Amino acid sequence: MTTNDVQHLEAGHVLQTYRRAPVVFTRGQGIFIYDEDGQQYTDLISGIGAASLGHSHPGLVSAIADQARTLLHTSNLFFHPLQGQLARQLADMSGLSRTFFCNSGAEAVEACLKFAKRHWHTRGDAKRTEIIALEHSFHGRTFGALSTTSSEAYRVPFQPLLPGVQFIPVTVDALKTAVSSSTQAIIVEPIQGEGGIRPLPQAFAEALNEVCARFDVPLIADEVQCGLGRTGKPFYYQKLGLQPDLVAIGKALGGGVPVAAALVNERIASTVSYGDHGSTYGGNLLSCRAALVFLDELINKGLLDHVATIGPQVEKRLRALAERRTEIVEVRGQGLMWGLEVNTDVDAIVDAARNHRLLINRTSGSVVRLLPPLIITLEEIDQALETLEAAFTDVANKKS
Ligand SMILES: *Cc1c(COP(=O)(O)O)cnc(C)c1O
């Protein structure tokens, strides 16, 4: 099938919720991905952070092939050997003792919102009806997650959503004004992803801990994008010193196999009962096997140390790039999660980069986002950034 055939077929039959770039990818290898004509692209977006081990990672490929031959799925009616192992590893990494498995980031957020609410029901406090979320937040597209996502364009067509959600600017004053003994939960991304790669300020994180303790409010950290090694720490909330009661994870966890989870501490876990939540696929053998491979690479095989080591070097490169390019007005991020706020047409930059066979994307209006596979080397980053600079030059030349 040619690119044209693929586009034509989709145009006729796939619900048009995505404005895709006009390229059809058919295979990948490491940080590279190949289109139908065999053209090689450098992938600095890695399936929005999901292809965390790069493409066709040998360990992941053989593990999921083996699992497919052995047993793929049993549902949660029965035990299988992998969920407990995976949950224990996640508990070791996070300090949150229990895991609920699901299939996507939105589902993980949904689960966190339900468990926070359930906790107040169990405690018999009916006044806890308000949820605090942040401006520039993104938590997913299902009704609960969408209710806490700040973009009006995403929310308005689907109103009424969950009642009682308040969006506050990321300031200590706004937080202190908003929180009360009616607050059911506060949900934050330790680094806001879709909202433009915005790390929470340290002072705000400290204020979050303080108000959550003072008003006994469960804190939800949505680490779907910034978690699982992307910043050089297992979780970015750890770097901030945040003390969440619930943590949502997804994206990187399965290396491209759909798997996500809500991690909860005992305070929340002890209020949840049989039947409160569930998922047919959640934590099935295939997805757990993939996640175990990812965590083994991350924790035992040096991937986390690799990101922690190259992250500051990547930052240096990006700050140097911003010195040279007046179009870049701010560099934000950590580890291998970066946003370049630009004062030029971001889509033009993204298109120009793709013409140079470099994949990046736009987020939040004016931000170029880089989420490379965690396996990328500094040499590969250097090459990719040269290409990115060429894309900036192309766009500047076209303008003048
Ligand atoms: C991507 C993302 C989600 C939603 O994840 P899906 O897998 O697309 O449902 C939720 N929260 C954050 C912070 C995300 O980046």
Coordinates of N, CA and C in Angstrom, one line a residue, residues 106-317:
A106 N -5.1 7.7 30.8 CA -6.4 8.2 31.2 C -7.1 7.3 32.2
E107 N -7.0 6.0 32.0 CA -7.6 5.0 32.9 C -6.9 5.1 34.3
A108 N -5.6 5.3 34.3 CA -4.8 5.4 35.5 C -5.3 6.6 36.3
V109 N -5.5 7.7 35.6 CA -6.0 8.9 36.3 C -7.4 8.7 36.8
E110 N -8.2 8.1 36.0 CA -9.6 7.8 36.3 C -9.6 7.0 37.6
A111 N -8.8 6.0 37.7 CA -8.7 5.1 38.9 C -8.3 5.9 40.1
C112 N -7.3 6.8 39.9 CA -6.9 7.6 41.1 C -8.0 8.5 41.6
L113 N -8.7 9.1 40.6 CA -9.9 10.0 41.0 C -10.9 9.1 41.8
K114 N -11.2 8.0 41.3 CA -12.2 7.1 41.9 C -11.7 6.7 43.3
F115 N -10.5 6.3 43.4 CA -10.0 5.8 44.7 C -9.9 7.0 45.8
A116 N -9.6 8.2 45.3 CA -9.6 9.3 46.2 C -11.0 9.6 46.7
K117 N -12.0 9.5 45.8 CA -13.4 9.7 46.2 C -13.9 8.6 47.1
R118 N -13.5 7.4 46.7 CA -13.9 6.2 47.5 C -13.5 6.3 49.0
H119 N -12.3 6.9 49.1 CA -11.6 7.0 50.4 C -12.5 7.9 51.3
W120 N -13.1 9.0 50.8 CA -14.0 9.9 51.6 C -15.3 9.2 51.8
H121 N -15.8 8.4 50.9 CA -17.0 7.7 51.1 C -16.9 6.7 52.3
T122 N -15.8 6.0 52.3 CA -15.5 5.0 53.3 C -15.4 5.8 54.7
R123 N -14.8 7.0 54.6 CA -14.6 7.7 55.9 C -15.9 8.5 56.3
G124 N -16.9 8.4 55.4 CA -18.2 9.0 55.7 C -18.2 10.5 55.7
D125 N -17.3 11.1 54.9 CA -17.3 12.6 54.9 C -17.9 13.0 53.5
A126 N -19.2 13.5 53.6 CA -19.9 13.8 52.4 C -19.6 15.2 51.9
K127 N -18.8 16.0 52.7 CA -18.6 17.4 52.3 C -17.4 17.5 51.3
R128 N -16.7 16.4 51.1 CA -15.4 16.4 50.3 C -15.8 16.3 48.8
T129 N -16.2 17.4 48.2 CA -16.8 17.4 46.9 C -15.9 18.1 45.9
E130 N -14.9 18.8 46.3 CA -14.1 19.6 45.4 C -12.8 19.0 45.0
I131 N -12.5 19.2 43.7 CA -11.2 18.7 43.2 C -10.4 19.9 42.7
I132 N -9.1 20.0 43.1 CA -8.3 21.1 42.6 C -7.3 20.5 41.5
A133 N -7.3 21.2 40.4 CA -6.4 20.8 39.3 C -5.7 22.1 38.9
L134 N -4.7 22.0 38.0 CA -3.9 23.2 37.7 C -4.1 23.7 36.3
E135 N -3.9 25.0 36.1 CA -3.9 25.5 34.8 C -2.8 24.8 34.0
H136 N -3.0 24.6 32.7 CA -2.0 23.9 31.8 C -2.0 22.4 32.1
S137 N -3.0 21.9 32.8 CA -2.9 20.5 33.1 C -3.4 19.7 32.0
F138 N -3.0 18.4 31.9 CA -3.6 17.4 31.0 C -3.6 16.1 31.7
H139 N -4.8 15.5 31.8 CA -4.8 14.2 32.5 C -5.5 13.1 31.7
G140 N -5.9 13.4 30.5 CA -6.5 12.4 29.6 C -7.9 12.8 29.1
R141 N -8.5 11.9 28.3 CA -9.7 12.2 27.6 C -11.0 11.5 28.0
T142 N -10.9 10.6 29.0 CA -12.1 10.1 29.6 C -12.8 11.1 30.5
F143 N -14.0 10.8 30.9 CA -14.8 11.9 31.5 C -14.2 12.4 32.8
G144 N -13.7 11.5 33.7 CA -13.1 12.0 34.9 C -11.8 12.8 34.6
A145 N -10.9 12.1 33.8 CA -9.6 12.7 33.5 C -9.8 14.0 32.7
L146 N -10.8 14.0 31.8 CA -11.0 15.2 31.0 C -11.5 16.4 32.0
S147 N -12.3 16.0 33.0 CA -12.8 17.0 33.9 C -11.7 17.8 34.6
T148 N -10.5 17.1 34.7 CA -9.4 17.8 35.4 C -8.3 18.3 34.4
T149 N -8.7 18.3 33.1 CA -7.8 18.8 32.1 C -8.2 20.2 31.8
S150 N -7.2 21.1 31.8 CA -7.5 22.5 31.8 C -8.0 23.1 30.4
S151 N -7.6 22.5 29.3 CA -7.9 23.0 28.0 C -9.4 23.1 27.8
E152 N -9.9 24.3 27.6 CA -11.3 24.5 27.3 C -11.7 23.8 26.0
A153 N -10.8 23.9 25.0 CA -11.1 23.3 23.7 C -11.4 21.8 23.9
Y154 N -10.7 21.1 24.8 CA -10.9 19.7 25.0 C -12.2 19.4 25.8
R155 N -12.5 20.4 26.7 CA -13.6 20.1 27.7 C -15.0 20.5 27.2
V156 N -15.0 21.7 26.7 CA -16.4 22.4 26.4 C -17.3 21.5 25.6
P157 N -16.9 20.8 24.6 CA -17.9 20.0 23.8 C -18.5 18.9 24.6
F158 N -18.0 18.6 25.7 CA -18.4 17.4 26.5 C -19.0 17.7 27.8
Q159 N -19.3 19.0 28.0 CA -19.9 19.4 29.3 C -21.4 19.0 29.3
P160 N -22.0 18.8 30.5 CA -21.3 18.9 31.8 C -20.4 17.7 32.2
L161 N -19.3 18.1 32.8 CA -18.4 17.1 33.2 C -18.5 16.9 34.8
L162 N -17.5 16.3 35.4 CA -17.5 16.2 36.8 C -17.7 17.5 37.5
P163 N -18.6 17.6 38.4 CA -18.8 18.9 39.1 C -17.7 19.1 40.1
G164 N -17.5 20.4 40.5 CA -16.6 20.7 41.6 C -15.1 20.7 41.3
V165 N -14.8 20.8 40.0 CA -13.3 20.9 39.7 C -13.0 22.3 39.5
Q166 N -11.9 22.7 40.2 CA -11.4 24.1 40.1 C -10.0 24.1 39.6
F167 N -9.8 24.9 38.6 CA -8.4 25.1 38.0 C -7.7 26.3 38.6
I168 N -6.6 26.1 39.1 CA -5.9 27.2 39.8 C -4.5 27.5 39.0
P169 N -4.1 28.7 39.0 CA -2.7 29.0 38.5 C -1.7 28.3 39.5
V170 N -0.5 28.0 38.9 CA 0.5 27.4 39.8 C 1.2 28.4 40.6
T171 N 0.5 28.9 41.7 CA 1.0 29.8 42.6 C 0.6 29.3 44.0
V172 N 1.5 29.6 45.0 CA 1.3 29.2 46.3 C 0.0 29.9 46.9
D173 N -0.1 31.2 46.5 CA -1.3 31.9 47.0 C -2.6 31.3 46.5
A174 N -2.7 31.0 45.2 CA -3.9 30.4 44.6 C -4.2 29.1 45.3
L175 N -3.2 28.3 45.6 CA -3.3 27.0 46.2 C -3.9 27.2 47.6
K176 N -3.3 28.1 48.4 CA -3.8 28.3 49.7 C -5.2 28.8 49.8
T177 N -5.6 29.6 48.8 CA -6.9 30.2 48.7 C -7.9 29.1 48.4
A178 N -7.5 28.2 47.5 CA -8.5 27.2 46.9 C -8.7 26.0 47.9
V179 N -7.7 25.6 48.6 CA -7.9 24.4 49.4 C -8.7 24.6 50.7
S180 N -9.5 23.6 51.1 CA -10.3 23.7 52.3 C -10.7 22.3 52.8
S181 N -11.5 22.3 53.8 CA -11.9 20.9 54.3 C -13.1 20.4 53.4
S182 N -13.3 21.0 52.3 CA -14.2 20.4 51.3 C -13.5 19.8 50.1
T183 N -12.1 19.9 50.2 CA -11.3 19.4 49.0 C -11.2 17.9 49.1
Q184 N -11.6 17.3 48.0 CA -11.6 15.8 47.9 C -10.2 15.3 47.5
A185 N -9.6 16.0 46.6 CA -8.3 15.6 46.1 C -7.7 16.8 45.3
I186 N -6.3 16.8 45.3 CA -5.6 17.7 44.4 C -4.8 16.8 43.4
I187 N -4.9 17.2 42.1 CA -4.2 16.4 41.1 C -3.2 17.3 40.4
V188 N -2.0 16.9 40.3 CA -1.0 17.7 39.6 C -0.1 16.7 38.7
E189 N 0.5 17.3 37.7 CA 1.6 16.6 37.0 C 2.9 17.3 37.5
P190 N 3.8 16.5 38.1 CA 5.0 17.1 38.6 C 5.8 17.8 37.5
I191 N 5.8 17.3 36.3 CA 6.1 18.2 35.2 C 4.9 18.1 34.2
Q192 N 4.3 19.3 34.0 CA 3.2 19.3 33.1 C 3.7 19.0 31.7
G193 N 3.1 18.0 31.0 CA 3.6 17.6 29.7 C 2.9 18.3 28.5
E194 N 1.6 17.9 28.3 CA 0.9 18.4 27.1 C 0.7 19.9 27.3
G195 N 0.7 20.4 28.5 CA 0.6 21.8 28.8 C 1.8 22.6 28.5
G196 N 2.9 22.0 28.0 CA 4.1 22.8 27.6 C 5.4 22.5 28.3
I197 N 5.5 21.3 28.9 CA 6.7 20.9 29.6 C 7.0 22.0 30.7
R198 N 6.3 22.0 31.7 CA 6.4 22.9 32.8 C 6.6 22.2 34.1
P199 N 7.9 22.1 34.6 CA 8.1 21.5 35.9 C 7.4 22.4 37.0
L200 N 6.8 21.7 38.0 CA 6.3 22.5 39.1 C 7.5 23.1 39.9
P201 N 7.3 24.4 40.3 CA 8.3 25.0 41.1 C 8.5 24.3 42.5
Q202 N 9.7 24.3 43.0 CA 9.9 23.7 44.3 C 9.0 24.2 45.4
A203 N 8.9 25.6 45.4 CA 8.1 26.2 46.5 C 6.6 25.8 46.4
F204 N 6.2 25.6 45.2 CA 4.8 25.1 45.0 C 4.6 23.7 45.5
A205 N 5.6 22.8 45.2 CA 5.6 21.5 45.7 C 5.6 21.4 47.2
E206 N 6.4 22.3 47.9 CA 6.4 22.3 49.3 C 5.0 22.8 49.9
A207 N 4.4 23.7 49.2 CA 3.1 24.2 49.6 C 2.1 23.1 49.4
L208 N 2.2 22.3 48.4 CA 1.3 21.2 48.2 C 1.3 20.2 49.4
N209 N 2.6 19.9 49.7 CA 2.7 18.9 50.9 C 2.0 19.5 52.1
E210 N 2.3 20.8 52.3 CA 1.8 21.5 53.5 C 0.3 21.5 53.6
V211 N -0.4 22.0 52.5 CA -1.8 22.1 52.5 C -2.5 20.7 52.5
C212 N -1.9 19.7 51.9 CA -2.5 18.4 51.9 C -2.4 17.8 53.3
A213 N -1.3 18.0 54.0 CA -1.2 17.6 55.4 C -2.2 18.3 56.3
R214 N -2.3 19.6 56.1 CA -3.1 20.5 57.0 C -4.6 20.1 56.8
F215 N -5.0 19.9 55.6 CA -6.5 19.7 55.3 C -6.8 18.2 55.0
D216 N -5.8 17.3 55.2 CA -6.0 15.9 55.1 C -6.4 15.5 53.7
V217 N -5.8 16.2 52.7 CA -6.3 16.0 51.3 C -5.4 15.0 50.6
P218 N -6.0 14.0 49.9 CA -5.2 13.1 49.1 C -4.6 13.8 47.9
L219 N -3.3 13.6 47.7 CA -2.6 14.2 46.6 C -2.4 13.2 45.5
I220 N -2.8 13.5 44.3 CA -2.6 12.6 43.1 C -1.5 13.2 42.2
A221 N -0.4 12.5 42.0 CA 0.6 12.9 41.1 C 0.5 12.1 39.8
D222 N 0.2 12.9 38.7 CA 0.1 12.2 37.4 C 1.4 12.2 36.8
E223 N 2.1 11.0 36.9 CA 3.4 10.8 36.3 C 3.4 10.0 35.0
V224 N 2.3 10.1 34.3 CA 2.1 9.3 33.1 C 3.2 9.7 32.1
Q225 N 3.5 11.0 32.0 CA 4.5 11.4 31.0 C 5.9 11.6 31.7
C226 N 5.9 12.2 32.8 CA 7.3 12.5 33.4 C 7.9 11.4 34.3
G227 N 7.1 10.3 34.5 CA 7.5 9.3 35.4 C 8.4 8.2 34.7
L228 N 8.8 7.2 35.6 CA 9.4 6.0 35.1 C 10.8 6.3 34.4
G229 N 11.6 7.2 35.0 CA 12.9 7.3 34.5 C 13.1 8.5 33.5
R230 N 12.1 9.0 33.0 CA 12.2 10.0 31.9 C 13.0 11.2 32.4
T231 N 13.0 11.5 33.7 CA 13.7 12.7 34.2 C 15.1 12.3 34.8
G232 N 15.4 11.0 34.8 CA 16.6 10.6 35.5 C 16.4 10.1 36.9
K233 N 15.1 10.3 37.4 CA 14.7 9.7 38.7 C 13.6 8.7 38.3
P234 N 13.3 7.8 39.2 CA 12.2 6.9 39.0 C 10.9 7.7 38.7
F235 N 10.7 8.7 39.6 CA 9.5 9.6 39.5 C 10.0 11.0 39.8
Y236 N 9.4 12.0 39.1 CA 9.8 13.3 39.3 C 9.3 13.9 40.6
Y237 N 8.2 13.3 41.1 CA 7.7 13.8 42.4 C 8.7 13.6 43.5
Q238 N 9.6 12.6 43.3 CA 10.7 12.3 44.3 C 11.7 13.4 44.3
K239 N 12.0 13.9 43.1 CA 12.9 15.0 42.9 C 12.4 16.3 43.6
L240 N 11.0 16.5 43.5 CA 10.4 17.6 44.1 C 10.2 17.5 45.6
G241 N 10.3 16.2 46.1 CA 10.0 15.9 47.5 C 8.5 15.9 47.8
L242 N 7.7 15.7 46.7 CA 6.2 15.7 46.9 C 5.9 14.3 47.6
Q243 N 4.8 14.4 48.4 CA 4.3 13.2 49.1 C 2.9 12.8 48.6
P244 N 2.8 12.2 47.4 CA 1.5 11.9 46.9 C 1.0 10.6 47.6
D245 N -0.4 10.6 47.6 CA -1.1 9.4 48.1 C -1.4 8.4 47.0
L246 N -1.5 9.0 45.8 CA -1.8 8.2 44.6 C -0.9 8.7 43.4
V247 N -0.4 7.8 42.6 CA 0.4 8.1 41.5 C -0.1 7.4 40.2
A248 N -0.3 8.2 39.1 CA -0.8 7.6 37.9 C 0.5 7.4 37.0
I249 N 0.6 6.2 36.4 CA 1.7 6.0 35.5 C 1.2 5.3 34.2
G250 N 1.9 5.4 33.1 CA 1.5 4.8 31.9 C 2.6 4.9 30.9
K251 N 2.3 5.5 29.7 CA 3.3 5.7 28.6 C 4.5 4.8 28.6
A252 N 5.6 5.1 29.3 CA 6.8 4.4 29.2 C 6.7 3.0 29.7
L253 N 5.8 2.7 30.5 CA 5.8 1.4 31.3 C 5.9 0.2 30.5
G254 N 5.2 0.1 29.3 CA 5.2 -1.1 28.5 C 6.1 -1.1 27.3
G255 N 6.8 0.0 27.2 CA 7.7 0.1 26.1 C 7.0 0.1 24.7
G256 N 5.7 0.5 24.8 CA 4.9 0.5 23.6 C 3.7 -0.5 23.7
V257 N 3.8 -1.4 24.6 CA 2.6 -2.3 24.9 C 1.7 -1.5 25.9
P258 N 0.4 -1.5 25.6 CA -0.5 -0.7 26.4 C -0.6 -1.2 27.9
V259 N 0.0 -0.5 28.8 CA -0.2 -0.9 30.2 C 0.0 0.4 31.0
A260 N -0.8 0.5 32.1 CA -0.7 1.7 32.9 C -1.2 1.3 34.3
A261 N -1.0 2.2 35.3 CA -1.3 1.8 36.7 C -1.6 3.0 37.6
A262 N -2.4 2.7 38.6 CA -2.6 3.7 39.7 C -1.8 3.1 40.9
L263 N -0.9 3.8 41.4 CA -0.2 3.3 42.6 C -0.8 4.1 43.8
V264 N -1.1 3.3 44.9 CA -1.7 4.0 46.0 C -1.0 3.6 47.3
N265 N -1.1 4.5 48.3 CA -0.5 4.1 49.6 C -1.6 3.4 50.5
E266 N -1.2 3.0 51.7 CA -2.1 2.2 52.5 C -3.3 3.0 52.9
R267 N -3.1 4.3 53.2 CA -4.2 5.1 53.6 C -5.4 5.0 52.6
I268 N -5.1 5.1 51.3 CA -6.1 5.0 50.3 C -6.5 3.5 50.1
A269 N -5.5 2.6 50.0 CA -5.8 1.2 49.7 C -6.7 0.6 50.7
S270 N -6.6 1.0 52.0 CA -7.4 0.4 53.1 C -8.8 0.8 53.0
T271 N -9.2 1.7 52.1 CA -10.6 2.2 52.0 C -11.2 1.6 50.8
V272 N -10.5 0.8 50.0 CA -11.0 0.3 48.7 C -11.5 -1.2 49.0
S273 N -12.6 -1.5 48.4 CA -13.1 -2.9 48.6 C -13.2 -3.7 47.3
Y274 N -13.4 -5.0 47.4 CA -13.6 -5.8 46.2 C -14.8 -5.3 45.4
G275 N -14.6 -5.2 44.1 CA -15.6 -4.7 43.2 C -15.7 -3.2 43.0
D276 N -14.9 -2.5 43.7 CA -14.9 -1.0 43.5 C -14.4 -0.6 42.2
H277 N -13.5 -1.3 41.6 CA -13.0 -0.9 40.2 C -12.5 -2.2 39.5
G278 N -12.4 -2.1 38.2 CA -11.9 -3.3 37.5 C -11.6 -3.0 36.1
S279 N -11.0 -4.0 35.4 CA -10.7 -3.8 34.0 C -10.5 -5.2 33.4
T280 N -11.1 -5.5 32.3 CA -10.9 -6.8 31.7 C -9.4 -7.1 31.4
Y281 N -8.8 -6.1 30.7 CA -7.4 -6.3 30.3 C -6.4 -6.0 31.3
G282 N -6.8 -5.1 32.2 CA -5.8 -4.5 33.1 C -4.8 -5.5 33.7
G283 N -3.5 -5.3 33.5 CA -2.5 -6.1 34.1 C -2.5 -7.5 33.6
N284 N -2.8 -7.7 32.3 CA -2.8 -9.1 31.8 C -1.4 -9.5 31.5
L285 N -1.2 -10.8 31.2 CA 0.1 -11.4 31.1 C 1.1 -10.6 30.2
L286 N 0.5 -10.3 29.0 CA 1.4 -9.7 28.0 C 1.9 -8.3 28.5
S287 N 0.9 -7.5 29.0 CA 1.3 -6.2 29.4 C 2.3 -6.2 30.6
C288 N 2.0 -7.1 31.6 CA 2.9 -7.2 32.7 C 4.3 -7.7 32.3
R289 N 4.3 -8.6 31.3 CA 5.6 -9.1 30.9 C 6.4 -8.0 30.3
A290 N 5.8 -7.2 29.5 CA 6.4 -6.0 28.8 C 6.9 -5.1 29.9
A291 N 6.1 -4.8 30.9 CA 6.5 -3.8 31.9 C 7.6 -4.3 32.7
L292 N 7.7 -5.7 33.0 CA 8.8 -6.2 33.8 C 10.1 -6.1 33.0
V293 N 10.0 -6.2 31.7 CA 11.2 -6.0 30.9 C 11.7 -4.6 31.0
F294 N 10.7 -3.7 30.8 CA 11.1 -2.2 30.9 C 11.7 -1.9 32.2
L295 N 11.1 -2.3 33.3 CA 11.7 -2.0 34.7 C 13.0 -2.7 34.9
D296 N 13.2 -3.8 34.4 CA 14.5 -4.5 34.5 C 15.6 -3.7 33.8
E297 N 15.3 -3.2 32.6 CA 16.2 -2.3 31.9 C 16.5 -1.1 32.7
L298 N 15.4 -0.5 33.2 CA 15.5 0.8 33.8 C 16.3 0.7 35.1
I299 N 15.9 -0.2 36.0 CA 16.5 -0.3 37.3 C 17.8 -1.1 37.4
N300 N 17.7 -2.3 36.7 CA 18.8 -3.3 36.9 C 19.9 -3.2 35.8
K301 N 19.5 -2.7 34.6 CA 20.4 -2.7 33.5 C 21.0 -1.3 33.2
G302 N 20.8 -0.4 34.1 CA 21.5 0.9 33.9 C 20.8 2.0 33.1
L303 N 19.6 1.8 32.7 CA 18.9 2.8 31.9 C 18.7 4.1 32.7
L304 N 18.3 3.9 33.9 CA 18.0 5.1 34.8 C 19.3 5.9 35.0
D305 N 20.4 5.2 35.2 CA 21.6 5.9 35.4 C 22.0 6.6 34.1
H306 N 21.8 6.0 33.0 CA 22.1 6.6 31.7 C 21.3 7.9 31.5
V307 N 20.0 7.9 31.8 CA 19.3 9.1 31.7 C 19.8 10.2 32.6
A308 N 20.0 9.8 33.9 CA 20.5 10.7 34.9 C 21.9 11.3 34.4
T309 N 22.7 10.5 33.7 CA 24.0 11.0 33.3 C 23.9 12.0 32.1
I310 N 23.1 11.6 31.1 CA 23.1 12.4 29.9 C 22.1 13.6 30.0
G311 N 21.2 13.5 30.9 CA 20.2 14.6 31.0 C 20.8 16.0 31.1
P312 N 21.7 16.2 32.1 CA 22.4 17.5 32.2 C 23.1 17.9 30.9
Q313 N 23.7 16.9 30.2 CA 24.4 17.2 29.0 C 23.4 17.7 27.9
V314 N 22.3 17.0 27.9 CA 21.3 17.4 26.9 C 20.8 18.8 27.2
E315 N 20.6 19.1 28.5 CA 20.2 20.4 28.9 C 21.2 21.5 28.4
K316 N 22.5 21.2 28.6 CA 23.6 22.1 28.1 C 23.4 22.4 26.6
R317 N 23.3 21.3 25.9 CA 23.1 21.4 24.4 C 21.9 22.3 24.0

